């Protein structure tokens, strides 16, 4: 047989099967109809149902002639089409009359199903064309078969005919089996050798294989062994059909992975029963596998989407909890943590872009690890800033405590980051952290194309403002956070600030540590003030936003403790204002952190260049 | 009640279509081949003839031509029914003298519309 002929044969078989499938469904529905009391108790209705069944059988038989068509069988096709149109009209006509005569609901449904199958059939009949072979793909049987199966699934999922691969080297016994199966409305494909069997199993994925044992080249046992070793093939049940009447052979087959064993000549009823049982078992396994695959797919998706933002534990809990995935907008009480590298803008100006990225990556890697440990949700990385939520998407009674502990742990982790930075020849950093607790709207925010889980609301903005009051190494918490905490908080100074949009002054608490079970303490034992013998004069410009403002102050530095400078000013200085220190080649920044007494203030450096540092150092050493 | 003569060789089709027409209020008489159809028309002319075109011995085209060539029968409207769906089928049926044409499988509401139209025109 030439390749072209093979393709054409396969095409015809496919067309025949696709036309026979709706007819098989029609027949099945007529059988169900006859079991309905509304039908079986009326001889007229029963007779009409039987006429539908008869028409379906007649058409199925007519369709057998397709297999004998040649590419120029236009006349035969025209004749067949004519006869089929006549016959399908009977299905429609009797169906319509039954619908008029029978007001039983269940029976009505069956009849409508019959009408549906009839439309399906008519559509396919009109499509059927002998000239269509050009479309057939290179592995015709597999391609056609697959597309056919898809078509069936689309059209009438519930009545999909199972596909059975019949493997036998003997043409007549293969034909006999194929014929028996076709009569039972299975879709049948045939293979004449073990090798072809495996090929078709891989490409067309039949629902069941009927396998002959005695074949040349590759016998049934060998086929079974290959199937058993292949995970994809193992899913397809194999029923062995053998002429050998021995129990031992049956046992051997079952051992080799066969689902069942039938003896030749095959009894039709037995065949039907065994196939039915094997298919049923496969359907359940398939369903289970599909379900698991679906589950795994969605879990992979969730991990991928949320993994970057949520701790593993929260992802797992979301997956375990059925309702956890409904991340729509909702009002939630959360504790918000915002961290920022102090003086990062100035720092970044001194660094090459790739150094800047490396610095941020060192920093984010260390911080993400800490945040995950305390089950925080990283909502956003903005520039050098991190926004972390505790209490969404899942809330816990210790959200606030974990946030406080996380803040302290983050400050402690900065030292690790700096070790790394020193090794990478990058500048050291300090971070400030603001904490706030309150209601936010949490949910998937964004458009359909791009959305992420996040929080919005006044309390988020407020956290940002609290954070901007910090200096390097400092944690400031809102009163709500302190009130909501159940863990012991080691509080440092209390700082009263007026925050934009907050009306009255807010009393922020400096957090120095959290108690059991976290037991974390900031190590920064306050350094001793060291006085300068000679004051150092500095000019400060109050910054509005991040641009240098107009207002300037002259201050005298009289003592130093670490990054803090004690300064005396003739004028009143704005507490918590960010200032730039004038007169240096590279910009230096500081924050006015505290008013000590009338004219004495504490100025904390957030970004100092070497020029300023050496100036302060020289003077400092003179002070010892 | 108006009488429709259904000329159809297939028994099941005859049974089905005649019953459906009866339900719609027509009296239906049946002929199993073309010659019988013509004979029945001569004996007792129906109000309309539904003519299957693929009949054995004397096919529908022939029947239509004979009917329209017979003065006593040419007033009987004929609707050709065919399961062929060639593009020129309709043209051929009309040329043979049929008054209208419909395809199988029959779409009953459509066919009833054509019947009513022809019977209305014949009155």
XYZ file of C-alpha atoms in Angstrom:
747
model
C 0.000 0.000 0.000
C 1.447 3.352 -0.908
C 1.825 6.049 1.670
C -0.824 8.086 -0.020
C -3.197 5.139 0.083
C -2.458 4.553 3.732
C -3.261 8.135 4.515
C -6.437 7.948 2.525
C -7.502 4.719 4.261
C -6.837 6.264 7.633
C -8.813 9.297 6.630
C -11.760 7.180 5.529
C -11.679 5.141 8.726
C -11.640 8.290 10.743
C -14.545 9.749 8.812
C -16.498 6.553 9.154
C -15.914 6.466 12.878
C -16.791 10.075 13.340
C -20.056 9.514 11.521
C -20.789 6.322 13.389
C -20.131 7.786 16.806
C -23.245 9.990 17.008
C -25.283 7.117 15.640
C -23.943 4.895 18.396
C -25.058 7.535 20.856
C -28.487 7.636 19.236
C -28.751 3.881 19.656
C -27.656 4.079 23.267
C -30.285 6.725 23.948
C -33.012 4.674 22.326
C -32.076 1.799 24.638
C -32.364 4.098 27.617
C -35.660 5.408 26.297
C -37.089 1.917 26.033
C -36.313 1.418 29.707
C -38.439 4.424 30.651
C -41.948 3.578 31.876
C -43.395 6.454 29.896
C -42.185 4.778 26.726
C -42.333 1.079 27.536
C -45.972 1.263 28.633
C -47.134 2.630 25.307
C -46.843 0.344 22.322
C -47.036 3.303 19.901
C -44.214 5.203 21.554
C -42.179 2.038 21.849
C -42.619 1.379 18.156
C -41.416 4.875 17.247
C -38.361 4.593 19.467
C -37.545 1.300 17.819
C -37.819 2.961 14.436
C -35.218 5.514 15.497
C -32.970 2.702 16.674
C -33.466 0.858 13.445
C -32.606 3.934 11.402
C -29.412 4.378 13.431
C -28.426 0.754 12.880
C -29.171 1.010 9.170
C -27.046 4.124 8.864
C -24.191 2.548 10.810
C -24.260 -0.339 8.372
C -24.418 1.965 5.357
C -21.338 3.722 6.634
C -19.290 0.529 6.453
C -19.113 1.100 2.692
C -16.924 4.161 3.241
C -13.925 1.950 3.898
C -14.166 0.659 0.343
C -14.175 4.098 -1.279
C -11.470 5.228 -3.621
C -10.516 8.819 -4.139
C -12.709 9.000 -7.226
C -15.739 7.411 -5.581
C -17.758 10.595 -5.944
C -20.814 8.769 -7.234
C -20.754 6.256 -4.410
C -20.372 9.018 -1.887
C -23.223 10.963 -3.386
C -25.413 7.872 -3.218
C -24.419 7.192 0.376
C -25.028 10.776 1.360
C -28.463 10.602 -0.212
C -29.404 7.459 1.677
C -28.055 8.802 4.925
C -29.999 12.040 4.600
C -33.139 10.047 4.091
C -32.432 7.907 7.095
C -31.388 10.657 9.476
C -34.637 12.393 8.594
C -36.369 9.462 10.253
C -34.463 10.034 13.476
C -35.465 13.689 13.439
C -39.043 13.030 12.433
C -39.797 10.277 14.916
C -37.873 12.181 17.540
C -40.035 15.255 17.055
C -43.196 13.240 17.218
C -42.040 11.519 20.382
C -41.379 14.903 21.911
C -44.923 15.922 21.072
C -46.416 12.681 22.390
C -44.438 12.173 25.536
C -44.517 14.622 28.379
C -42.212 12.602 30.598
C -39.272 14.790 31.541
C -36.540 12.156 31.561
C -37.706 10.671 28.283
C -37.849 14.175 26.838
C -34.230 14.697 27.767
C -33.200 11.508 26.020
C -35.109 12.492 22.919
C -33.490 15.905 22.865
C -30.129 14.177 23.178
C -31.063 12.081 20.174
C -31.942 15.213 18.227
C -28.622 16.724 19.263
C -26.698 13.686 18.062
C -28.626 13.819 14.839
C -27.554 17.418 14.241
C -24.000 16.401 15.016
C -24.251 13.632 12.481
C -25.723 15.886 9.825
C -22.982 18.433 10.345
C -20.313 15.787 9.908
C -22.051 14.291 6.928
C -21.983 17.638 5.145
C -18.303 18.014 5.996
C -17.323 14.610 4.693
C -15.440 14.945 1.461
C -13.160 12.635 -0.457
C -10.831 15.438 -1.434
C -9.821 16.193 2.109
C -6.829 13.893 2.270
C -4.454 16.781 1.591
C -5.017 18.039 5.097
C -3.894 14.848 6.752
C -0.697 15.167 8.710
C 2.440 13.083 8.314
C 1.610 10.470 10.926
C -1.919 10.209 9.664
C -3.389 7.618 11.950
C -2.200 9.246 15.088
C -3.040 12.744 13.965
C -6.483 11.880 12.765
C -7.177 9.729 15.708
C -6.182 12.380 18.165
C -8.135 15.106 16.495
C -11.058 12.785 16.301
C -10.913 12.099 19.986
C -10.724 15.794 20.679
C -13.738 16.324 18.459
C -15.705 13.779 20.371
C -14.745 15.279 23.657
C -15.863 18.651 22.450
C -19.094 17.496 20.943
C -20.490 15.004 23.341
C -18.180 14.544 26.237
C -20.603 12.386 28.099
C -20.970 9.828 25.400
C -17.491 9.528 24.158
C -16.914 6.150 22.605
C -13.900 4.393 24.049
C -11.098 3.639 21.624
C -9.639 0.165 21.493
C -6.451 -0.923 19.817
C -6.651 -4.480 18.509
C -3.241 -6.116 18.081
C -3.017 -9.352 16.169
C -0.759 -10.456 13.330
C -3.499 -12.663 11.947
C -5.699 -10.529 9.698
C -8.848 -12.572 10.000
C -8.854 -12.891 13.760
C -7.993 -9.168 14.055
C -10.861 -8.310 11.714
C -13.219 -10.491 13.677
C -12.361 -8.788 16.945
C -12.483 -5.352 15.346
C -15.868 -6.134 13.923
C -17.218 -7.352 17.256
C -15.972 -4.214 18.929
C -17.298 -1.885 16.302
C -20.664 -3.441 16.750
C -20.408 -2.575 20.399
C -19.772 1.008 19.319
C -16.144 1.198 20.235
C -13.759 3.119 18.059
C -11.323 0.529 16.791
C -7.777 0.898 15.552
C -5.761 -2.050 14.433
C -2.128 -3.032 14.610
C -0.607 -6.108 12.991
C 2.564 -6.259 15.060
C 3.895 -5.605 18.526
C 6.065 -2.768 17.293
C 3.151 -1.054 15.589
C 1.109 -1.562 18.746
C 3.630 0.378 20.821
C 3.844 3.061 18.156
C 0.091 3.597 18.118
C -0.137 3.446 21.887
C 2.362 6.293 22.085
C 0.820 8.429 19.390
C -2.889 7.812 19.651
C -3.258 6.871 23.312
C -6.125 4.411 22.968
C -8.270 3.673 25.996
C -7.583 -0.047 25.927
C -5.432 -2.578 24.092
C -6.494 -6.079 23.106
C -3.211 -7.917 22.671
C -2.562 -11.204 20.955
C 0.209 -13.233 22.581
C 1.630 -15.186 19.682
C 3.099 -12.853 17.118
C 6.283 -12.940 15.050
C 9.124 -10.488 15.761
C 7.813 -9.210 19.056
C 5.455 -11.414 21.025
C 2.808 -10.342 23.499
C 4.974 -10.865 26.581
C 7.669 -8.661 25.117
C 5.112 -5.974 24.318
C 3.831 -6.165 27.883
C 7.342 -5.735 29.226
C 7.930 -2.580 27.199
C 4.572 -1.201 28.295
C 5.302 -1.924 31.902
C 8.608 -0.089 31.760
C 7.057 3.018 30.216
C 5.187 5.296 32.565
C 2.965 6.776 29.861
C 2.032 3.413 28.384
C 1.457 1.771 31.735
C -1.702 3.788 32.158
C -3.408 2.056 29.244
C -5.033 -1.231 30.255
C -4.037 -4.255 28.217
C -6.318 -7.265 27.884
C -4.481 -10.292 26.542
C -6.280 -12.438 24.012
C -4.722 -15.831 23.611
C -5.378 -19.090 21.867
C -3.352 -20.968 24.442
C -5.543 -22.690 26.970
C -3.326 -22.635 29.987
C -3.714 -21.089 33.366
C -0.015 -20.575 33.724
C 0.032 -18.385 30.643
C -2.732 -16.248 32.110
C -0.825 -15.857 35.349
C 2.303 -14.927 33.463
C 0.437 -12.231 31.575
C -1.125 -10.754 34.660
C 2.315 -10.793 36.267
C 3.710 -8.979 33.261
C 1.166 -6.224 33.734
C -1.912 -7.275 31.758
C -5.217 -6.210 33.275
C -7.114 -9.239 32.091
C -6.920 -12.400 30.017
C -9.347 -13.741 27.416
C -9.310 -16.991 25.487
C -9.870 -17.393 21.755
C -12.394 -17.757 20.260
C -13.574 -14.726 22.146
C -17.083 -14.874 23.497
C -18.861 -11.592 22.692
C -20.567 -11.185 26.037
C -17.412 -11.977 27.965
C -15.460 -9.564 25.786
C -17.911 -6.792 26.450
C -17.862 -7.417 30.197
C -14.067 -7.560 30.490
C -13.567 -4.489 28.351
C -16.217 -2.627 30.289
C -14.544 -3.463 33.579
C -11.073 -2.507 32.387
C -12.291 0.745 30.904
C -14.195 1.625 34.026
C -11.106 1.041 36.130
C -9.051 3.174 33.739
C -11.615 5.961 33.803
C -11.318 6.180 37.559
C -7.544 6.139 37.432
C -7.569 8.784 34.690
C -9.923 10.959 36.622
C -7.775 10.680 39.686
C -4.654 11.446 37.673
C -6.284 14.432 35.980
C -7.407 15.702 39.315
C -3.942 15.356 40.797
C -2.342 16.937 37.756
C -4.773 19.823 37.955
C -4.049 20.235 41.621
C -0.324 20.124 41.096
C -0.581 22.602 38.259
C -2.456 25.116 40.324
C -0.102 24.593 43.242
C 2.895 25.186 40.996
C 1.237 28.314 39.725
C 0.553 29.584 43.203
C 4.082 28.857 44.360
C 5.479 30.641 41.359
C 3.289 33.694 41.764
C 3.447 34.029 45.514
C 6.796 32.445 46.258
C 8.599 35.719 45.824
C 6.362 37.530 48.199
C 5.228 35.038 50.788
C 7.003 32.766 53.150
C 6.904 29.072 52.277
C 4.732 28.430 55.265
C 2.102 30.910 54.140
C 2.153 29.547 50.608
C 1.613 26.070 52.020
C -1.226 27.265 54.199
C -2.832 29.007 51.252
C -2.616 25.768 49.328
C -4.030 23.724 52.170
C -6.869 26.096 52.811
C -9.638 26.028 50.245
C -10.763 29.546 50.963
C -7.245 30.863 51.149
C -7.107 31.510 47.444
C -9.880 33.991 47.370
C -7.651 36.969 47.660
C -10.206 39.588 46.846
C -10.159 42.980 48.487
C -10.933 42.929 52.176
C -10.367 45.091 55.199
C -7.746 43.560 57.430
C -5.878 44.504 60.513
C -2.203 44.108 59.784
C 1.146 45.278 61.053
C 3.119 47.059 58.391
C 6.886 47.152 58.389
C 8.822 49.534 56.195
C 12.589 49.468 55.941
C 14.870 51.783 54.053
C 18.613 52.116 53.594
C 19.576 55.396 55.168
C 21.184 57.845 52.808
C 20.819 55.476 49.908
C 20.291 58.206 47.336
C 23.623 59.758 48.257
C 25.264 56.352 48.458
C 24.014 55.337 45.048
C 25.522 58.433 43.491
C 28.957 57.282 44.587
C 28.496 53.802 43.092
C 28.589 52.411 39.603
C 25.194 51.049 38.542
C 26.277 47.409 38.783
C 27.717 48.002 42.241
C 24.463 49.603 43.241
C 22.511 46.572 42.076
C 24.913 44.242 43.839
C 24.563 46.198 47.046
C 20.781 46.030 46.819
C 20.868 42.339 46.027
C 23.066 41.600 49.034
C 20.681 43.577 51.136
C 17.414 42.162 49.788
C 18.688 38.592 49.926
C 19.526 38.881 53.607
C 16.325 40.744 54.464
C 14.023 38.412 52.538
C 15.465 35.508 54.437
C 14.764 37.217 57.769
C 11.268 38.276 56.708
C 10.372 34.759 55.619
C 11.608 33.458 58.930
C 9.077 35.676 60.701
C 6.363 34.794 58.146
C 6.019 38.280 56.793
C 4.629 38.968 53.352
C 6.955 41.063 51.240
C 4.520 43.349 49.531
C 6.954 45.430 47.581
C 10.550 46.321 46.958
C 10.609 49.982 45.990
C 14.089 51.204 45.210
C 15.965 50.425 48.403
C 12.773 50.210 50.439
C 10.923 47.090 51.562
C 7.255 46.996 52.478
C 6.331 43.965 54.569
C 2.889 42.944 55.787
C 2.133 40.778 58.789
C -1.479 39.577 58.910
C -2.313 39.257 55.221
C -3.159 37.193 53.292
C -3.374 35.078 56.436
C -3.783 36.530 59.870
C -2.532 35.173 63.137
C -2.796 36.322 66.715
C 0.937 37.069 66.834
C 1.159 39.178 63.666
C 2.228 42.258 65.559
C 4.781 40.414 67.707
C 6.370 38.807 64.687
C 6.596 42.192 62.991
C 8.412 43.694 65.974
C 10.761 40.727 66.230
C 11.343 40.823 62.479
C 12.313 44.477 62.658
C 14.914 43.771 65.345
C 16.199 40.733 63.453
C 16.499 42.816 60.296
C 18.579 45.406 62.092
C 20.787 42.618 63.441
C 21.101 41.125 59.960
C 22.476 44.374 58.600
C 25.815 43.410 60.087
C 25.859 40.284 57.892
C 25.055 42.443 54.899
C 27.917 44.753 55.741
C 30.367 41.879 56.110
C 29.372 40.860 52.644
C 29.622 44.427 51.402
C 33.107 44.781 52.827
C 34.116 41.588 51.045
C 32.607 42.906 47.806
C 34.300 46.248 48.285
C 31.008 48.012 48.722
C 30.162 50.683 51.288
C 28.491 49.697 54.533
C 24.848 50.484 55.017
C 22.477 51.237 57.848
C 18.722 50.895 57.726
C 15.795 52.525 59.435
C 12.566 50.660 60.135
C 9.087 52.007 60.763
C 6.252 49.908 62.194
C 2.550 50.604 62.256
C -0.578 48.577 62.968
C -4.058 49.179 61.632
C -6.651 48.437 59.008
C -5.682 48.226 55.363
C -7.407 46.997 52.244
C -5.650 43.829 51.150
C -6.228 42.013 47.909
C -5.141 41.441 44.367
C -4.550 44.888 43.055
C -3.917 45.760 39.461
C -5.300 45.002 36.070
C -6.088 41.609 34.634
C -2.760 41.545 32.855
C -0.690 42.512 35.793
C -1.850 42.179 39.318
C -0.297 41.350 42.607
C -1.337 40.792 46.140
C -0.886 44.012 48.032
C -2.227 46.411 50.616
C -3.359 49.999 50.344
C -4.681 52.564 52.746
C -3.904 55.408 55.050
C -2.016 53.153 57.454
C 0.427 52.172 54.724
C 1.231 55.815 54.031
C 1.551 56.507 57.734
C 4.116 53.710 58.077
C 6.181 55.376 55.399
C 6.163 58.613 57.341
C 7.146 56.864 60.560
C 9.966 55.163 58.747
C 11.224 58.493 57.403
C 11.691 59.663 61.011
C 14.269 56.954 61.720
C 18.020 57.151 61.531
C 20.303 54.280 60.650
C 19.968 51.337 63.010
C 16.742 52.603 64.477
C 13.275 51.073 64.740
C 10.326 53.345 65.425
C 6.896 51.914 66.154
C 3.482 53.589 66.107
C 1.425 53.561 69.319
C -1.007 51.110 67.696
C 1.788 48.604 67.214
C 2.964 48.871 70.792
C -0.657 48.520 71.958
C -1.284 45.476 69.787
C 1.864 43.655 70.829
C 1.717 40.887 73.419
C 5.443 40.286 73.482
C 7.617 42.294 75.811
C 9.066 45.294 73.991
C 12.272 46.890 75.203
C 11.521 50.511 74.503
C 14.087 53.209 74.060
C 13.235 56.831 73.667
C 9.754 58.079 73.013
C 9.639 60.602 70.258
C 6.729 62.934 69.730
C 6.302 63.857 66.096
C 3.753 65.626 63.975
C 3.095 63.591 60.899
C 1.422 64.848 57.790
C -2.206 63.812 57.743
C -2.181 62.778 61.415
C -3.438 65.908 63.151
C -2.110 65.730 66.702
C 1.428 64.742 67.522
C 2.093 61.013 67.570
C 4.243 59.396 70.214
C 6.577 56.981 68.475
C 8.467 54.356 70.455
C 12.028 53.428 69.688
C 12.225 49.626 69.773
C 15.481 48.239 71.130
C 14.499 44.633 71.552
C 11.730 42.056 71.973
C 11.405 39.484 74.730
C 10.630 35.767 74.917
C 10.024 33.823 72.683
C 12.035 35.911 70.228
C 14.584 37.280 72.670
C 16.273 39.695 70.309
C 18.231 42.776 71.337
C 19.844 45.479 69.279
C 23.535 45.414 70.120
C 24.126 49.101 69.809
C 24.943 49.977 73.369
C 24.859 53.755 73.173
C 28.374 55.064 72.757
C 29.797 57.549 75.203
C 29.770 61.150 74.204
C 33.293 62.339 73.444
C 33.781 66.071 73.524
C 35.845 67.980 71.034
C 38.360 70.432 72.361
C 37.518 72.781 69.611
C 34.026 72.896 68.246
C 33.602 72.155 64.569
C 31.440 74.541 62.609
C 28.992 73.055 60.125
C 26.390 74.606 57.875
C 23.144 72.652 57.591
C 20.508 73.037 54.920
C 17.051 71.745 55.754
C 15.894 69.515 52.974
C 12.449 69.808 51.558
C 11.781 66.442 50.064
C 15.144 65.358 48.730
C 16.095 68.695 47.219
C 18.188 71.076 49.201
C 15.979 73.729 50.673
C 16.757 77.350 51.204
C 16.793 77.453 54.981
C 20.305 77.183 56.398
C 21.567 76.897 59.950
C 25.048 77.361 61.427
C 25.805 74.814 64.168
C 28.800 74.012 66.351
C 29.642 70.332 66.919
C 30.787 69.876 70.494
C 30.708 66.090 71.027
C 30.402 62.834 69.171
C 29.045 59.350 70.004
C 29.284 56.983 67.056
C 27.245 58.503 64.280
C 25.638 61.040 66.580
C 26.906 64.559 66.909
C 25.943 66.908 69.705
C 25.500 70.316 68.192
C 24.700 73.776 69.521
C 22.582 76.070 67.455
C 21.739 79.725 67.891
C 18.443 79.183 66.193
C 15.705 76.658 66.878
C 16.273 73.571 64.720
C 13.413 71.494 63.271
C 13.549 68.122 65.075
C 13.499 65.053 62.817
C 14.262 67.168 59.779
C 16.702 65.800 57.249
C 19.563 68.118 56.548
C 22.462 68.240 54.186
C 25.854 69.275 55.505
C 27.235 71.958 53.265
C 30.775 72.512 52.069
C 31.830 69.055 50.971
C 32.541 67.790 47.471
C 30.266 64.819 47.899
C 26.976 65.529 49.578
C 26.711 64.544 53.254
C 23.383 64.061 54.978
C 22.170 63.891 58.548
C 18.998 64.027 60.568
C 18.248 66.234 63.541
C 17.184 63.407 65.834
C 16.659 64.970 69.211
C 16.541 68.216 71.165
C 18.661 67.727 74.300
C 18.178 71.075 75.956
C 17.452 74.643 74.908
C 20.048 75.029 72.175
C 21.595 71.575 72.185
C 20.516 69.034 69.576
C 21.618 65.618 68.436
C 22.540 65.361 64.776
C 22.819 61.813 63.426
C 24.817 61.198 60.298
C 23.028 59.245 57.607
C 25.612 59.671 54.915
C 29.087 61.049 55.444
C 31.931 61.181 52.993
C 35.539 60.545 53.889
C 36.297 64.252 53.966
C 33.736 64.834 56.724
C 34.725 61.673 58.538
C 38.386 62.613 58.674
C 37.473 66.070 59.917
C 35.388 64.564 62.712
C 37.966 61.875 63.396
C 40.884 64.290 63.768
C 39.014 66.438 66.172
C 37.695 63.481 68.037
C 41.134 61.990 68.646
C 42.280 65.340 69.868
C 39.478 65.104 72.425
C 40.726 61.906 74.043
C -59.385 19.192 5.255
C -56.885 19.396 2.415
C -55.365 16.272 0.995
C -51.676 15.880 0.362
C -50.378 13.040 -1.766
C -47.017 11.831 -0.568
C -45.051 9.896 -3.149
C -42.228 8.143 -1.368
C -40.774 4.677 -1.860
C -39.194 4.326 1.566
C -41.687 2.859 3.976
C -40.335 4.435 7.122
C -40.075 7.836 5.506
C -43.629 7.482 4.312
C -44.856 6.524 7.726
C -42.980 9.272 9.477
C -43.748 12.144 7.158
C -47.404 11.226 6.679
C -47.957 11.058 10.411
C -46.293 14.382 10.956
C -48.433 16.012 8.283
C -51.595 14.469 9.684
C -50.743 15.980 13.030
C -50.635 19.350 11.367
C -54.167 18.905 10.108
C -53.702 17.563 6.610
C -55.218 14.450 5.169
C -52.414 12.385 3.688
C -52.677 9.738 1.000
C -49.705 7.649 0.010
C -48.145 6.381 -3.175
C -45.105 4.086 -3.186
C -43.877 4.842 -6.692
C -44.226 7.435 -9.409
C -46.747 5.656 -11.547
C -49.019 4.999 -8.600
C -48.745 8.684 -7.733
C -49.912 9.760 -11.176
C -52.718 7.202 -11.179
C -53.996 8.384 -7.821
C -53.962 11.967 -8.992
C -56.059 11.036 -11.984
C -58.602 9.192 -9.839
C -58.798 11.668 -7.017
C -56.696 14.809 -7.424
C -55.040 15.926 -4.160
C -54.573 19.565 -3.151
C -50.799 19.133 -3.304
C -48.194 16.517 -4.156
C -45.054 15.907 -2.103
C -42.741 14.135 -4.484
C -39.586 12.289 -3.577
C -37.243 12.643 -6.516
C -35.300 9.399 -6.163
C -38.004 6.849 -6.889
C -37.453 3.492 -8.524
C -38.709 2.801 -12.046
C -40.127 6.239 -12.767
C -38.154 8.910 -10.922
C -39.446 12.194 -9.571
C -38.255 14.295 -12.472
C -40.211 12.155 -14.882
C -43.324 12.196 -12.710
C -43.203 15.977 -12.460
C -42.825 16.401 -16.208
C -45.760 14.053 -16.897
C -47.965 15.766 -14.349
C -47.312 19.185 -15.786
C -47.891 17.847 -19.314
C -51.296 16.439 -18.357
C -53.990 19.152 -18.492
C -56.092 17.492 -15.791
C -53.125 17.385 -13.378
C -51.022 20.425 -14.147
C -52.822 22.588 -11.581
C -51.722 20.356 -8.692
C -48.827 22.030 -6.955
C -45.775 19.787 -6.554
C -43.074 20.106 -3.945
C -39.980 18.129 -4.851
C -38.182 16.432 -1.988
C -34.635 15.330 -2.450
C -31.819 14.076 -0.342
C -29.360 15.168 -3.006
C -28.010 18.571 -2.344
C -26.428 19.427 -5.623
C -26.387 23.089 -6.419
C -28.514 22.614 -9.507
C -31.075 20.266 -7.913
C -33.448 23.075 -7.221
C -33.094 24.395 -10.742
C -33.656 20.934 -12.199
C -36.746 20.368 -10.067
C -38.254 23.680 -11.096
C -37.412 23.012 -14.750
C -39.144 19.638 -14.495
C -42.251 21.561 -13.494
C -42.153 21.354 -9.703
C -43.608 24.378 -7.954
C -41.180 24.238 -5.070
C -38.348 22.217 -3.708
C -37.116 21.088 -0.302
C -34.234 19.004 0.930
C -34.086 15.944 3.137
C -33.798 15.550 6.024
C -37.011 17.488 6.150
C -37.195 20.612 8.236
C -40.866 20.344 9.040
C -41.672 23.990 9.842
C -39.985 25.046 6.605
C -41.838 22.416 4.604
C -45.150 23.358 6.219
C -44.507 26.965 5.234
C -43.998 25.969 1.616
C -47.106 23.765 1.662
C -49.244 26.510 3.170
C -47.896 29.002 0.673
C -48.696 26.834 -2.338
C -52.121 25.850 -1.029
C -52.891 29.487 -0.342
C -51.854 30.408 -3.850
C -53.900 27.564 -5.352
C -57.122 28.694 -3.681
